[in-house]
mmCIF file of C-alpha atoms in Angstrom:
data_model
loop_
_atom_site.group_PDB
_atom_site.id
_atom_site.type_symbol
_atom_site.label_atom_id
_atom_site.label_comp_id
_atom_site.label_asym_id
_atom_site.label_seq_id
_atom_site.Cartn_x
_atom_site.Cartn_y
_atom_site.Cartn_z
ATOM 1 C CA UNK A 24 57.117 155.332 90.802
ATOM 2 C CA UNK A 25 53.872 156.764 89.539
ATOM 3 C CA UNK A 26 54.244 159.504 92.061
ATOM 4 C CA UNK A 27 57.794 159.972 91.161
ATOM 5 C CA UNK A 28 59.137 159.149 94.725
ATOM 6 C CA UNK A 29 62.897 159.535 94.643
ATOM 7 C CA UNK A 30 63.938 156.989 97.415
ATOM 8 C CA UNK A 31 62.068 153.598 97.653
ATOM 9 C CA UNK A 32 62.629 150.625 100.059
ATOM 10 C CA UNK A 33 61.360 147.371 99.040
ATOM 11 C CA UNK A 34 61.373 144.331 101.502
ATOM 12 C CA UNK A 35 61.061 140.928 100.065
ATOM 13 C CA UNK A 36 59.731 138.056 102.293
ATOM 14 C CA UNK A 37 60.063 135.320 99.842
ATOM 15 C CA UNK A 38 59.477 131.362 99.591
ATOM 16 C CA UNK A 39 62.719 131.435 97.445
ATOM 17 C CA UNK A 40 65.981 131.796 98.921
ATOM 18 C CA UNK A 41 68.628 134.048 97.063
ATOM 19 C CA UNK A 42 71.234 131.821 95.395
ATOM 20 C CA UNK A 43 74.622 132.698 96.697
ATOM 21 C CA UNK A 44 77.280 133.927 94.287
ATOM 22 C CA UNK A 45 78.964 130.562 94.563
ATOM 23 C CA UNK A 46 75.998 129.180 92.931
ATOM 24 C CA UNK A 47 74.638 131.549 90.483
ATOM 25 C CA UNK A 48 76.443 134.158 88.556
ATOM 26 C CA UNK A 49 73.622 136.639 87.344
ATOM 27 C CA UNK A 50 75.836 138.158 84.710
ATOM 28 C CA UNK A 51 76.630 134.842 82.904
ATOM 29 C CA UNK A 52 74.030 132.339 83.934
ATOM 30 C CA UNK A 53 70.347 132.615 83.145
ATOM 31 C CA UNK A 54 67.679 133.402 85.557
ATOM 32 C CA UNK A 55 65.278 130.726 86.819
ATOM 33 C CA UNK A 56 62.611 131.090 89.491
ATOM 34 C CA UNK A 57 64.669 129.181 92.042
ATOM 35 C CA UNK A 58 67.412 131.763 91.958
ATOM 36 C CA UNK A 59 65.680 134.846 93.387
ATOM 37 C CA UNK A 60 62.100 135.865 93.977
ATOM 38 C CA UNK A 61 60.310 136.084 90.745
ATOM 39 C CA UNK A 62 58.493 139.242 91.652
ATOM 40 C CA UNK A 63 61.694 141.063 92.058
ATOM 41 C CA UNK A 64 63.119 139.654 88.636
ATOM 42 C CA UNK A 65 59.651 140.834 87.091
ATOM 43 C CA UNK A 66 60.531 144.508 87.921
ATOM 44 C CA UNK A 67 63.352 144.205 85.379
ATOM 45 C CA UNK A 68 61.341 142.235 82.742
ATOM 46 C CA UNK A 69 63.306 139.107 83.591
ATOM 47 C CA UNK A 70 61.577 135.715 83.485
ATOM 48 C CA UNK A 71 62.131 132.162 83.981
ATOM 49 C CA UNK A 72 62.133 130.912 80.249
ATOM 50 C CA UNK A 73 60.975 127.599 81.329
ATOM 51 C CA UNK A 74 57.978 129.017 83.241
ATOM 52 C CA UNK A 75 54.925 130.017 81.015
ATOM 53 C CA UNK A 76 53.732 133.589 81.629
ATOM 54 C CA UNK A 77 50.366 132.119 82.431
ATOM 55 C CA UNK A 78 51.469 129.888 85.317
ATOM 56 C CA UNK A 79 49.773 132.055 87.902
ATOM 57 C CA UNK A 80 47.389 134.558 86.632
ATOM 58 C CA UNK A 81 46.739 136.009 90.147
ATOM 59 C CA UNK A 82 49.849 137.981 89.681
ATOM 60 C CA UNK A 83 50.389 138.771 85.871
ATOM 61 C CA UNK A 84 54.044 139.504 86.678
ATOM 62 C CA UNK A 85 54.767 140.120 83.005
ATOM 63 C CA UNK A 86 53.038 143.470 83.437
ATOM 64 C CA UNK A 87 55.550 144.594 86.218
ATOM 65 C CA UNK A 88 58.528 145.663 84.320
ATOM 66 C CA UNK A 89 59.507 149.064 85.505
ATOM 67 C CA UNK A 90 63.382 148.962 85.157
ATOM 68 C CA UNK A 91 65.789 147.945 82.559
ATOM 69 C CA UNK A 92 66.713 144.248 82.256
ATOM 70 C CA UNK A 93 70.404 145.177 82.149
ATOM 71 C CA UNK A 94 70.113 146.739 85.698
ATOM 72 C CA UNK A 95 68.965 143.387 87.065
ATOM 73 C CA UNK A 96 72.419 141.399 87.274
ATOM 74 C CA UNK A 97 74.151 144.169 88.969
ATOM 75 C CA UNK A 98 71.312 144.474 91.781
ATOM 76 C CA UNK A 99 71.392 140.738 92.198
ATOM 77 C CA UNK A 100 75.061 140.811 92.577
ATOM 78 C CA UNK A 101 75.025 143.525 95.209
ATOM 79 C CA UNK A 102 72.454 141.487 97.056
ATOM 80 C CA UNK A 103 74.772 138.546 96.935
ATOM 81 C CA UNK A 104 77.699 140.544 98.119
ATOM 82 C CA UNK A 105 75.520 141.650 101.095
ATOM 83 C CA UNK A 106 74.527 138.187 101.696
ATOM 84 C CA UNK A 107 78.212 137.121 102.017
ATOM 85 C CA UNK A 108 78.541 139.604 105.029
ATOM 86 C CA UNK A 109 75.974 137.832 107.083
ATOM 87 C CA UNK A 110 74.404 141.130 108.248
ATOM 88 C CA UNK A 111 71.536 141.525 106.156
ATOM 89 C CA UNK A 112 70.867 141.222 102.436
ATOM 90 C CA UNK A 113 70.249 144.936 101.542
ATOM 91 C CA UNK A 114 71.503 146.856 98.431
ATOM 92 C CA UNK A 115 70.729 150.131 96.923
ATOM 93 C CA UNK A 116 70.894 151.105 93.407
ATOM 94 C CA UNK A 117 69.898 154.069 91.343
ATOM 95 C CA UNK A 118 67.448 152.768 88.639
ATOM 96 C CA UNK A 119 65.908 154.419 85.816
ATOM 97 C CA UNK A 120 62.485 153.459 84.770
ATOM 98 C CA UNK A 121 61.233 152.127 81.432
ATOM 99 C CA UNK A 122 57.922 152.977 80.111
ATOM 100 C CA UNK A 123 55.127 150.809 81.580
ATOM 101 C CA UNK A 124 51.672 151.737 80.270
ATOM 102 C CA UNK A 125 49.890 149.209 82.429
ATOM 103 C CA UNK A 126 51.018 150.936 85.489
ATOM 104 C CA UNK A 127 51.225 154.475 84.066
ATOM 105 C CA UNK A 128 54.932 154.644 84.718
ATOM 106 C CA UNK A 129 56.817 156.930 82.187
ATOM 107 C CA UNK A 130 60.221 156.216 80.985
ATOM 108 C CA UNK A 131 63.381 158.020 82.315
ATOM 109 C CA UNK A 132 62.479 158.724 86.115
ATOM 110 C CA UNK A 133 65.459 157.807 88.317
ATOM 111 C CA UNK A 134 65.080 156.674 91.793
ATOM 112 C CA UNK A 135 67.194 155.257 94.575
ATOM 113 C CA UNK A 136 65.905 151.937 95.093
ATOM 114 C CA UNK A 137 66.797 149.871 98.344
ATOM 115 C CA UNK A 138 66.046 146.098 98.326
ATOM 116 C CA UNK A 139 65.920 144.166 101.540
ATOM 117 C CA UNK A 140 65.849 140.386 100.824
ATOM 118 C CA UNK A 141 64.806 138.076 103.788
ATOM 119 C CA UNK A 142 66.910 135.189 104.056
ATOM 120 C CA UNK A 143 69.376 133.297 106.281
ATOM 121 C CA UNK A 144 71.896 135.541 107.761
ATOM 122 C CA UNK A 145 75.086 133.751 109.323
ATOM 123 C CA UNK A 146 75.764 136.341 111.910
ATOM 124 C CA UNK A 147 72.260 136.164 113.033
ATOM 125 C CA UNK A 148 72.347 132.434 113.268
ATOM 126 C CA UNK A 149 75.801 132.581 115.256
ATOM 127 C CA UNK A 150 74.016 134.728 118.045
ATOM 128 C CA UNK A 151 71.129 132.269 118.450
ATOM 129 C CA UNK A 152 70.946 130.191 121.781
ATOM 130 C CA UNK A 153 71.657 126.428 120.961
ATOM 131 C CA UNK A 154 68.074 125.492 121.403
ATOM 132 C CA UNK A 155 67.009 128.065 118.873
ATOM 133 C CA UNK A 156 69.708 127.464 116.565
ATOM 134 C CA UNK A 157 68.668 123.595 116.645
ATOM 135 C CA UNK A 158 65.212 124.781 115.155
ATOM 136 C CA UNK A 159 66.391 127.522 112.856
ATOM 137 C CA UNK A 160 69.460 126.340 111.149
ATOM 138 C CA UNK A 161 69.854 123.287 108.909
ATOM 139 C CA UNK A 162 71.514 120.305 110.776
ATOM 140 C CA UNK A 163 74.096 119.018 108.554
ATOM 141 C CA UNK A 164 77.231 120.979 108.239
ATOM 142 C CA UNK A 165 77.066 121.187 104.556
ATOM 143 C CA UNK A 166 73.476 122.436 104.503
ATOM 144 C CA UNK A 167 74.273 124.964 107.411
ATOM 145 C CA UNK A 168 76.977 126.303 105.202
ATOM 146 C CA UNK A 169 74.749 126.680 102.090
ATOM 147 C CA UNK A 170 72.697 129.706 102.459
ATOM 148 C CA UNK A 171 70.146 128.390 99.913
ATOM 149 C CA UNK A 172 69.314 125.624 102.127
ATOM 150 C CA UNK A 173 66.451 125.721 104.810
ATOM 151 C CA UNK A 174 65.438 123.876 107.778
ATOM 152 C CA UNK A 175 63.844 120.497 106.376
ATOM 153 C CA UNK A 176 61.703 119.544 109.480
ATOM 154 C CA UNK A 177 60.122 120.748 112.742
ATOM 155 C CA UNK A 178 58.082 123.634 113.636
ATOM 156 C CA UNK A 179 60.150 126.143 111.450
ATOM 157 C CA UNK A 180 60.445 123.835 108.429
ATOM 158 C CA UNK A 181 61.476 126.095 105.498
ATOM 159 C CA UNK A 182 62.539 128.907 107.716
ATOM 160 C CA UNK A 183 62.875 131.770 106.722
ATOM 161 C CA UNK A 184 61.390 131.290 103.369
ATOM 162 C CA UNK A 185 57.723 131.210 104.154
ATOM 163 C CA UNK A 186 54.963 132.094 101.827
ATOM 164 C CA UNK A 187 53.024 135.193 103.356
ATOM 165 C CA UNK A 188 49.779 133.708 102.250
ATOM 166 C CA UNK A 189 48.096 130.183 102.450
ATOM 167 C CA UNK A 190 48.445 129.272 105.974
ATOM 168 C CA UNK A 191 52.252 128.853 106.267
ATOM 169 C CA UNK A 192 52.411 131.638 108.956
ATOM 170 C CA UNK A 193 51.786 131.389 112.698
ATOM 171 C CA UNK A 194 52.666 133.452 115.554
ATOM 172 C CA UNK A 195 55.792 131.753 116.349
ATOM 173 C CA UNK A 196 57.164 131.829 112.749
ATOM 174 C CA UNK A 197 55.953 135.498 112.624
ATOM 175 C CA UNK A 198 57.959 136.452 115.618
ATOM 176 C CA UNK A 199 61.239 134.847 114.404
ATOM 177 C CA UNK A 200 61.009 136.507 111.069
ATOM 178 C CA UNK A 201 60.418 139.754 112.755
ATOM 179 C CA UNK A 202 63.472 139.359 115.028
ATOM 180 C CA UNK A 203 65.552 138.355 112.011
ATOM 181 C CA UNK A 204 64.424 141.435 109.892
ATOM 182 C CA UNK A 205 64.755 143.823 112.789
ATOM 183 C CA UNK A 206 68.235 142.501 113.462
ATOM 184 C CA UNK A 207 69.184 143.045 109.756
ATOM 185 C CA UNK A 208 67.740 146.597 109.821
ATOM 186 C CA UNK A 209 69.717 147.494 112.804
ATOM 187 C CA UNK A 210 72.875 145.861 111.353
ATOM 188 C CA UNK A 211 72.296 148.199 108.235
ATOM 189 C CA UNK A 212 70.970 151.221 110.265
ATOM 190 C CA UNK A 213 73.398 153.641 108.619
ATOM 191 C CA UNK A 214 72.276 152.737 105.057
ATOM 192 C CA UNK A 215 68.387 152.964 106.023
ATOM 193 C CA UNK A 216 69.036 156.275 107.802
ATOM 194 C CA UNK A 217 70.960 157.644 104.560
ATOM 195 C CA UNK A 218 67.928 156.285 102.359
ATOM 196 C CA UNK A 219 65.267 157.601 104.404
ATOM 197 C CA UNK A 220 66.793 161.053 105.532
#
């Protein structure tokens, strides 16, 4: 945004699953940090009212607002709609900046912003071999159907919601995340081509 790039693609690998629209309406229910990644919400100046701003000084998310708070719910709803397709949680919005003196971002610049949110994808899960499905999809029927639920045990515990720091990642987890991400990009190839061409 400082360089006034007109098209931006953001990939979010988050330890927080995107809450499906059946569990959270971003237009009428308040945000909390267990609904969607807090770094994404911070770009819109949206913060968990129960989480003090000083909870993690290594990030200072309160300095990161670059878009209007009113644009947050429509983007989240578009991500939730994409989530329901099972082909990748990808959404594009034209977003106009708000002034951010800390980062030197002037108000009034509009960019096409595409957000890709790494999360469970039903269609990808359905294509897994049975032995991989056993490792990567929650076992109970209820949890398997709830996209906000992770695998609770085994070598891929919490898949695909790994923190990218702190030792949670190993080669096997990285490879499975790469496969999931690559598959989602290929399922949305036309959108990425239009955004990046």
